[in-house]
Tab-separated table of C-alpha atoms and ligand atoms in Angstrom:
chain	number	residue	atom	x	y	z
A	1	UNK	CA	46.701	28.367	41.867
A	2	UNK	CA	46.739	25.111	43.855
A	3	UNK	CA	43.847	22.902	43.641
A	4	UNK	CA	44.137	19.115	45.256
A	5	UNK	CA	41.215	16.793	44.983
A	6	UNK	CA	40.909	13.359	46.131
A	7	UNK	CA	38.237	10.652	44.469
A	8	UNK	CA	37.610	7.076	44.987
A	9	UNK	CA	36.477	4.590	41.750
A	10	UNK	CA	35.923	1.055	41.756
A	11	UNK	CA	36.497	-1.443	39.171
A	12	UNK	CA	33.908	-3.041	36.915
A	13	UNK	CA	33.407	-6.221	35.034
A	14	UNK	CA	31.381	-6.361	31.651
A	15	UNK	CA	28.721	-9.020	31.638
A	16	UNK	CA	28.774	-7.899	28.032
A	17	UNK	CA	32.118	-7.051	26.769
A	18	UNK	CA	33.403	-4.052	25.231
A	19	UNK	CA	36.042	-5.279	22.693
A	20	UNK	CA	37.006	-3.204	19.480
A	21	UNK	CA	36.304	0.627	18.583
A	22	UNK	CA	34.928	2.381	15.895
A	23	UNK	CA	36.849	5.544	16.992
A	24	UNK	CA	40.128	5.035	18.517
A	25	UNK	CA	40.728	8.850	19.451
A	26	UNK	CA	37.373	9.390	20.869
A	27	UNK	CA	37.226	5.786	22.219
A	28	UNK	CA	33.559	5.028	20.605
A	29	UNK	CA	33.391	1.388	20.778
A	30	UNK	CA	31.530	-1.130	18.316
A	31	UNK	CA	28.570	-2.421	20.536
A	32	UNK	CA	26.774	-1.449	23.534
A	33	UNK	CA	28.588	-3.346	26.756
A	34	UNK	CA	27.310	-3.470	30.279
A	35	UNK	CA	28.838	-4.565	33.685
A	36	UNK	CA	28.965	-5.140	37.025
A	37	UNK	CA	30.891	-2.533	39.646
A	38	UNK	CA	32.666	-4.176	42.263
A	39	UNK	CA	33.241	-3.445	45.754
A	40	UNK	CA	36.197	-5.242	46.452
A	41	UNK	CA	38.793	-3.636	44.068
A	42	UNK	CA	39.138	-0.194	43.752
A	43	UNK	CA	41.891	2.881	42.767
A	44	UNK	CA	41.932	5.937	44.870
A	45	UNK	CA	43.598	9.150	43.099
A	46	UNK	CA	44.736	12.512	44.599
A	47	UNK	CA	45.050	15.556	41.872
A	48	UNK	CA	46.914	18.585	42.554
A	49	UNK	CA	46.624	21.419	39.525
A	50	UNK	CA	49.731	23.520	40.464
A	51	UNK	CA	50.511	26.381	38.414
A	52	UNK	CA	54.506	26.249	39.603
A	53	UNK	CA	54.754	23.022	38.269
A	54	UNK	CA	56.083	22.625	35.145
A	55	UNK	CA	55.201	19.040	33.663
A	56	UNK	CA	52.548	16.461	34.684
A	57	UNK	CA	54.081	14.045	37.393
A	58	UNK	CA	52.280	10.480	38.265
A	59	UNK	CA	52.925	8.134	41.226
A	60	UNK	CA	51.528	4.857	41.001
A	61	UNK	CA	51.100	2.995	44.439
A	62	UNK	CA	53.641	5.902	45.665
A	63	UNK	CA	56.376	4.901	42.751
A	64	UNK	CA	57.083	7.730	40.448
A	65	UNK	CA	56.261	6.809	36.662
A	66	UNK	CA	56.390	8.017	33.098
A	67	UNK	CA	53.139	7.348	31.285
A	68	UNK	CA	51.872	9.203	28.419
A	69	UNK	CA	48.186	8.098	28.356
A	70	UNK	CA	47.568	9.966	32.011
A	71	UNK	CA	49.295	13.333	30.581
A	72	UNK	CA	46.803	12.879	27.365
A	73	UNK	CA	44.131	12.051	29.659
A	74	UNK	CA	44.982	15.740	31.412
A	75	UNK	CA	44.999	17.089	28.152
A	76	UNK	CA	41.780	16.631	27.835
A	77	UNK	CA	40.560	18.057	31.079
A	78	UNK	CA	42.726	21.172	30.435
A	79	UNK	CA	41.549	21.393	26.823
A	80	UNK	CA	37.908	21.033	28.637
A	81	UNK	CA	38.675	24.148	31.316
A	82	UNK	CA	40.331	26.095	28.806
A	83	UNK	CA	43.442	26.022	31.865
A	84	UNK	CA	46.986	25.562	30.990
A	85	UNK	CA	48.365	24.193	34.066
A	86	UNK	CA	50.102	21.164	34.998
A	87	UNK	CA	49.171	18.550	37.698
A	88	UNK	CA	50.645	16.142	40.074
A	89	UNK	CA	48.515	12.908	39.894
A	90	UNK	CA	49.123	10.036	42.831
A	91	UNK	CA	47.141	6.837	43.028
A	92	UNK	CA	46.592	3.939	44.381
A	93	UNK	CA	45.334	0.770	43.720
A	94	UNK	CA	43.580	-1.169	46.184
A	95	UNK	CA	43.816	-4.428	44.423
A	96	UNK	CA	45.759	-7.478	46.473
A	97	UNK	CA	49.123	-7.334	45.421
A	98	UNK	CA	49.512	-9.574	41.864
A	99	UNK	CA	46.061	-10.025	41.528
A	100	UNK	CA	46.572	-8.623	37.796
A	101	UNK	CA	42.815	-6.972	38.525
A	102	UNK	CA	44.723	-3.668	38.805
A	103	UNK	CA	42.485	-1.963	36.081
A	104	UNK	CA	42.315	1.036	34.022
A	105	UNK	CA	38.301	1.448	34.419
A	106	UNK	CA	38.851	2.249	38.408
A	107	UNK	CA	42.252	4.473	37.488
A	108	UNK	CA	40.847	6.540	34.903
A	109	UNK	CA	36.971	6.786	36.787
A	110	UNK	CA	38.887	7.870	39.754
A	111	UNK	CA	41.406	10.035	37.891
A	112	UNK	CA	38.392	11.974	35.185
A	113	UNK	CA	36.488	12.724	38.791
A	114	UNK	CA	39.564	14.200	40.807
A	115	UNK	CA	41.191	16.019	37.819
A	116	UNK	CA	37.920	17.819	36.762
A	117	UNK	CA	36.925	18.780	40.485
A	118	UNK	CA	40.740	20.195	40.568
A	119	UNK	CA	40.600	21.956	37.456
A	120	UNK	CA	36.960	24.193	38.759
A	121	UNK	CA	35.095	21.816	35.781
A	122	UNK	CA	32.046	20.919	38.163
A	123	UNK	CA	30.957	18.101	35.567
A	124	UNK	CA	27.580	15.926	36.043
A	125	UNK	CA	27.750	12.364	36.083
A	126	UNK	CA	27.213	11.944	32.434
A	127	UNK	CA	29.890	13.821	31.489
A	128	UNK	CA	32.163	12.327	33.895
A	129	UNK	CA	31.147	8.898	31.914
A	130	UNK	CA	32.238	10.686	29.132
A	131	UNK	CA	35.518	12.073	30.028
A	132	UNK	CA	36.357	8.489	32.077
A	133	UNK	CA	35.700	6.943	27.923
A	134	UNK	CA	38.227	9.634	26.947
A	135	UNK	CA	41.394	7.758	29.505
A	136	UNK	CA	40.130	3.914	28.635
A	137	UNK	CA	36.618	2.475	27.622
A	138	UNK	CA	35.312	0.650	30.508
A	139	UNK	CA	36.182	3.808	32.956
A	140	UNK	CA	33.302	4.977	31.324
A	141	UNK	CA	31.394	2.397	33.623
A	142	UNK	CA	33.097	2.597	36.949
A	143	UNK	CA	31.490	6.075	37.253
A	144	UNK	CA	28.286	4.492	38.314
A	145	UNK	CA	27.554	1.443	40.823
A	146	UNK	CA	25.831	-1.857	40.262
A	147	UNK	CA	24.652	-2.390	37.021
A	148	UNK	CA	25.662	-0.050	34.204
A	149	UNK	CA	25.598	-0.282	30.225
A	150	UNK	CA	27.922	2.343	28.231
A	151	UNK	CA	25.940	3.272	25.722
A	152	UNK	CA	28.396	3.128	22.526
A	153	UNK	CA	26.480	6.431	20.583
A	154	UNK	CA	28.364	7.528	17.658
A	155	UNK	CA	30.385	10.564	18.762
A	156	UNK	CA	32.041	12.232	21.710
A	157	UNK	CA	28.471	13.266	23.354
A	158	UNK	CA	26.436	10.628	22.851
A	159	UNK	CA	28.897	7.933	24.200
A	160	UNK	CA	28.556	7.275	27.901
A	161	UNK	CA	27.632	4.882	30.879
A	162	UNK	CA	24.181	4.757	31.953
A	163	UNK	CA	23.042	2.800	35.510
A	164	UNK	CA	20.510	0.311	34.551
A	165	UNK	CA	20.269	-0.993	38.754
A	166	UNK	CA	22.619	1.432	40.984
A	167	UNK	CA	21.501	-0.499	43.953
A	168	UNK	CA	21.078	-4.209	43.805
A	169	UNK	CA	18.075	-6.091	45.801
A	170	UNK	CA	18.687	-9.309	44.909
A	171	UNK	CA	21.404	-11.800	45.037
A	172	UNK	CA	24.511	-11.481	42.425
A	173	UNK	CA	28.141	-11.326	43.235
A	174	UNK	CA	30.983	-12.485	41.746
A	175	UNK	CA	34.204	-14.574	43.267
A	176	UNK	CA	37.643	-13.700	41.003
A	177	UNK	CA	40.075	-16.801	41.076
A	178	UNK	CA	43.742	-14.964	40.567
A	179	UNK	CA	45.608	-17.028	38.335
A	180	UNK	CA	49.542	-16.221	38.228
A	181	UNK	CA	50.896	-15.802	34.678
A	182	UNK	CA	54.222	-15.913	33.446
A	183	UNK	CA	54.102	-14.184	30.244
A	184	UNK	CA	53.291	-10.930	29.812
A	185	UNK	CA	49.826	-10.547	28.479
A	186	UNK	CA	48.953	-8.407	25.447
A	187	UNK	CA	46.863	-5.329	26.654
A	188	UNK	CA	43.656	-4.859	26.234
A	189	UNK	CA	43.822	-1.820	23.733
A	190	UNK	CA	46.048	-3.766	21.189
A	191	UNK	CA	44.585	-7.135	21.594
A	192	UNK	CA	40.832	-5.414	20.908
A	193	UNK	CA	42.253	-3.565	17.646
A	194	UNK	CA	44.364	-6.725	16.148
A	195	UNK	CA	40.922	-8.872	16.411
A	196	UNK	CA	39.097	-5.676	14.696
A	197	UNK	CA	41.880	-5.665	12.461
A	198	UNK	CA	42.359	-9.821	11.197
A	199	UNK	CA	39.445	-11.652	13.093
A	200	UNK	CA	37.025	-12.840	10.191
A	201	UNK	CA	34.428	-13.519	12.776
A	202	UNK	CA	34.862	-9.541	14.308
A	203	UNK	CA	31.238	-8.362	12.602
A	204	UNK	CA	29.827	-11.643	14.183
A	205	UNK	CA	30.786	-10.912	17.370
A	206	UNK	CA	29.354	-7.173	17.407
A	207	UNK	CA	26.198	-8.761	15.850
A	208	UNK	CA	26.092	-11.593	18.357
A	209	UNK	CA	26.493	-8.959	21.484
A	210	UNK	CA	23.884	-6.816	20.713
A	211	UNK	CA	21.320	-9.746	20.948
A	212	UNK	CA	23.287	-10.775	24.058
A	213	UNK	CA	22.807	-7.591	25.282
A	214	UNK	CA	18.841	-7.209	24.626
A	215	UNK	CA	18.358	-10.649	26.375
A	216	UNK	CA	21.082	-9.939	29.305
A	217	UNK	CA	18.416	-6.186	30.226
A	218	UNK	CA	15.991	-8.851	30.272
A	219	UNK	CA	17.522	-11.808	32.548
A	220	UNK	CA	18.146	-8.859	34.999
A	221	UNK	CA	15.006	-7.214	34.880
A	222	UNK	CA	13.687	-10.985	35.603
A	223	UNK	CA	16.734	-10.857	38.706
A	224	UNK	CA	17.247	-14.434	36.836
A	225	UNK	CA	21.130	-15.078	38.039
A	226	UNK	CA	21.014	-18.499	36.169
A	227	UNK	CA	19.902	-16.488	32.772
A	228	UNK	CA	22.793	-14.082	33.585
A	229	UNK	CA	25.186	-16.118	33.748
A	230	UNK	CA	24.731	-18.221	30.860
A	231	UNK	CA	24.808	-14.800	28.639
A	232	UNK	CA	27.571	-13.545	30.430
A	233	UNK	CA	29.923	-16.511	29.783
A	234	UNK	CA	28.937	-17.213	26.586
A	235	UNK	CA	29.096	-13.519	25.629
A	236	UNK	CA	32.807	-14.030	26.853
A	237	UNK	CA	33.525	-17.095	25.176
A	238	UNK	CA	32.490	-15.019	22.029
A	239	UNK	CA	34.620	-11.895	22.541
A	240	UNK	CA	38.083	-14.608	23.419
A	241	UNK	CA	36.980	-16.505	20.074
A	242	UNK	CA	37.781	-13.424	18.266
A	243	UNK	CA	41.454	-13.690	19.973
A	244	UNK	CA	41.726	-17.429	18.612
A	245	UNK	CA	40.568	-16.782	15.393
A	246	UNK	CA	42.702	-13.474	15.072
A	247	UNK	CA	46.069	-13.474	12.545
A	248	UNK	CA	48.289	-13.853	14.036
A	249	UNK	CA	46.396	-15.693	16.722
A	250	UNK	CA	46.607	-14.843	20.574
A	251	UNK	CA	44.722	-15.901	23.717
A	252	UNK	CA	44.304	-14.873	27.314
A	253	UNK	CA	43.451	-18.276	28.799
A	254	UNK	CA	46.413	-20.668	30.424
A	255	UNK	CA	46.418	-23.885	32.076
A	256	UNK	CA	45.216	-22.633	35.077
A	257	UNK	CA	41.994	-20.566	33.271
A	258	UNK	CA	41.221	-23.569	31.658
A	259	UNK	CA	41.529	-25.865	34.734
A	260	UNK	CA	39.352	-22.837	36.452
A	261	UNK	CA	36.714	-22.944	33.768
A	262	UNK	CA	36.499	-26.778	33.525
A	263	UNK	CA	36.013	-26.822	37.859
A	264	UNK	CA	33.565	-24.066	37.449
A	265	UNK	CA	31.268	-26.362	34.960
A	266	UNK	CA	31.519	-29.177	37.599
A	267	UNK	CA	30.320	-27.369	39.859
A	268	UNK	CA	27.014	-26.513	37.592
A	269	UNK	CA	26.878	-30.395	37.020
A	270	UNK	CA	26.305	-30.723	41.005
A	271	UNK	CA	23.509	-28.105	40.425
A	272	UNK	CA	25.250	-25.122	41.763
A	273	UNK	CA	24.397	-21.828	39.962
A	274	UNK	CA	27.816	-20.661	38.447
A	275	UNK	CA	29.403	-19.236	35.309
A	276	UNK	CA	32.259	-17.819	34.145
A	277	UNK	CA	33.634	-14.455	32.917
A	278	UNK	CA	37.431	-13.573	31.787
A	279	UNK	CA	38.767	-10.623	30.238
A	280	UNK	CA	42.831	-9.445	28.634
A	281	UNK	CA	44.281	-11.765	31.228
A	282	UNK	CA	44.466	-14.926	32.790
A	283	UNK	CA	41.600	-14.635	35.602
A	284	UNK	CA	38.695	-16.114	35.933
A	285	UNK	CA	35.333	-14.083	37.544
A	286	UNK	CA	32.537	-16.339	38.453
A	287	UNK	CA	29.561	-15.258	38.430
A	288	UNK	CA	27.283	-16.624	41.668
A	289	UNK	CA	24.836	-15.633	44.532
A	290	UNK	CA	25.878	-14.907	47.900
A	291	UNK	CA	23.917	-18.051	49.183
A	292	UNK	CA	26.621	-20.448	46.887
A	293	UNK	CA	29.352	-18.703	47.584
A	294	UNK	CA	30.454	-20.933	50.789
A	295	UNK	CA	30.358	-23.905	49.016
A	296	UNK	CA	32.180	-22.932	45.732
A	297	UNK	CA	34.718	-21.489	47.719
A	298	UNK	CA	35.010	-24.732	49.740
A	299	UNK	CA	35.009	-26.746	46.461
A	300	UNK	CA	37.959	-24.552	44.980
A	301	UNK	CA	39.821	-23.942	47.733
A	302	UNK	CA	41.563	-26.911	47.027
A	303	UNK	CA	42.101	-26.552	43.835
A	304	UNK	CA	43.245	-23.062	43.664
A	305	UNK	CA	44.379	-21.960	47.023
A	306	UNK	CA	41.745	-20.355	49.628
A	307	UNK	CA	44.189	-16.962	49.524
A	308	UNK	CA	43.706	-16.600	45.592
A	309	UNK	CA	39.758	-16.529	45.623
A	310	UNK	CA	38.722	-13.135	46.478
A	311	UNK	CA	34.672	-12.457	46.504
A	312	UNK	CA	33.291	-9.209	45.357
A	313	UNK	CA	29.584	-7.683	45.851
A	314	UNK	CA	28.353	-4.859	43.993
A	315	UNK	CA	29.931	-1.668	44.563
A	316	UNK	CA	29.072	1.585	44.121
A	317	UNK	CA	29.724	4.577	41.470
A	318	UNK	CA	32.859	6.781	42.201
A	319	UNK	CA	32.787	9.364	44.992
A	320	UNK	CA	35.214	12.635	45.967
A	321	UNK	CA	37.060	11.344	49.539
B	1	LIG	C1	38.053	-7.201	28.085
B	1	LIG	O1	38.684	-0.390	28.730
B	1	LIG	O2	40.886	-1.570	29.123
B	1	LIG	O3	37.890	-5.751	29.946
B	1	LIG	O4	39.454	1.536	26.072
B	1	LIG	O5	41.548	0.598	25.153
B	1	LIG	O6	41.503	1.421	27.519
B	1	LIG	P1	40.720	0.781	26.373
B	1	LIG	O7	40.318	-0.693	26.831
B	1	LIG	P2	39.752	-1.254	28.208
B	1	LIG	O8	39.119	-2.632	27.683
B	1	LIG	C2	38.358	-3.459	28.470
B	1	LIG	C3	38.163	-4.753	27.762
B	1	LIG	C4	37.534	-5.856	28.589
B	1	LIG	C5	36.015	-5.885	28.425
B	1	LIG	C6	35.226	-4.826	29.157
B	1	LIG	O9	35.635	-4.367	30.243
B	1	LIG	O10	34.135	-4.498	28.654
């Protein structure tokens, strides 16, 4: 048997974060998290199930690499076809270069559709959600477009990404300033578990997001971009305070994501409708309309270099190319 399928996913970026699990094998997180699919960044992965091979091989961006979460991540599919047979697994990322968007919600969407087409498993979209939650969390997401909450559930069946507005009608996108970083940052999957683990103010912040998240259903609903964003950031702001207040402590912000954030509320002081989003690294997302974008982008521009402001609309759910 040889069995090669191709699938596009794009990345996402949680309005309401996902940040801690209750179940680290099954990846079922704490609190209900919901996001935005972007057009602009995306992962495109080629499976080939090859019964003469005889391990799992991975290329990243046509580099040859060891990694032990995408042979687990096969496990599962196999375990799910009841097929013993290994696969060669190529993608790449369409991210700029450095951008440090390069993210495991597009990789493993991208990856849970190609691998189960491959393997004969012809899986509907929930069940894609829930396979994607079996490589990394926020995959779980990227399987749909626009706007999508992951339902946390409780177990392996009733945890998976739902689209609350696949196609968008009114005006939200987002603008990510790329920030360079020096150090290396702490991943997302062990900087989530050590605030779990030592943040006293962890049971706040799943408390505090699933208010966040009743009023967020309702800014959109509304199409109120100015309610939206203010949830958004300070839904954020909530999830990095559990970094800060984490022993030992840790954070994701530098210079440069504080100098972003501080522009960003400048802007809002000239009466421009912007906020701010950051997740495990350095970059700042703003949150905007399309009519704004011109002028924040002339306004930062300076500030951050035109090359290192990249604008994203909403983008759509993952797709077999
Ligand atoms: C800050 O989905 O990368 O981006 O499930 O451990 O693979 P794992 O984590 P991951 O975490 C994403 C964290 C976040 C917030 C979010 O996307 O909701």
């Amino acid at each position: 048997m040889k069995n090669k399928i191709s699938a596009r996913a794009h990345t996402n970026i949680a309005l309401i974060k996902y940040w801690g699990k209750q179940n680290k094998d099954l990846i079922i997180p704490y609190n209900n998290s919901l996001s935005l699919t972007l057009d602009h960044f995306y992962t495109d992965t080629t499976v080939t199930f090859d019964d003469t091979l005889t391990e799992d091989t991975f290329f990243l961006n046509t580099k040859q690499k060891k990694d032990k979460k995408v042979s687990a991540f096969l496990d599962v599919v196999r375990n799910q076809a009841q097929k013993n047979i290994y696969a060669k697994v190529e993608s790449v990322n369409h991210v700029p270069t450095s951008a440090g968007l390069a993210s495991s919600a597009s990789a493993y969407a991208a990856l849970a559709l190609a691998a189960s087409q491959a393997i004969g498993l012809n899986l509907n979209r929930r069940d894609l959600s829930r396979l994607a939650r079996r490589g990394s969390g926020s995959a779980s997401r990227s399987i749909f477009g626009g706007l999508v909450e992951w339902e946390k559930g409780h177990n392996d069946e009733d945890s998976f990404a739902v689209p609350m507005e696949e196609t968008i009608d009114w005006d939200i996108q987002m603008i990510a300033i790329m920030i360079n970083s020096h150090e290396k940052a702490i991943d997302s999957r062990s900087g989530m578990q050590h605030s779990v683990d030592t943040s006293p103010f962890y049971n706040d912040w799943v408390k505090s997001s699933e208010r966040d998240l009743i009023d967020m259903k309702k800014a959109i609903l509304e199409k109120n971009l100015e309610k939206v964003g203010q949830i958004a950031e300070n839904n954020a702001m909530k999830m990095h305070a559990t970094t800060l207040s984490a022993n030992p402590s840790f954070t994701y912000f530098n210079p440069d994501s504080i100098r972003a954030m501080d522009a960003i509320r400048d802007l809002r002081q000239e009466g421009i409708t912007c906020y701010f989003t950051m997740d495990a690294g350095p970059n700042v997302k703003i949150i905007c309309s399309k009519a704004e974008t011109p002028y924040i982008l002339k306004k930062l521009s300076p500030l951050f270099g035109e090359k290192n402001l990249l604008v994203a609309k909403p983008g759509p759910g993952a797709t077999l190319i």
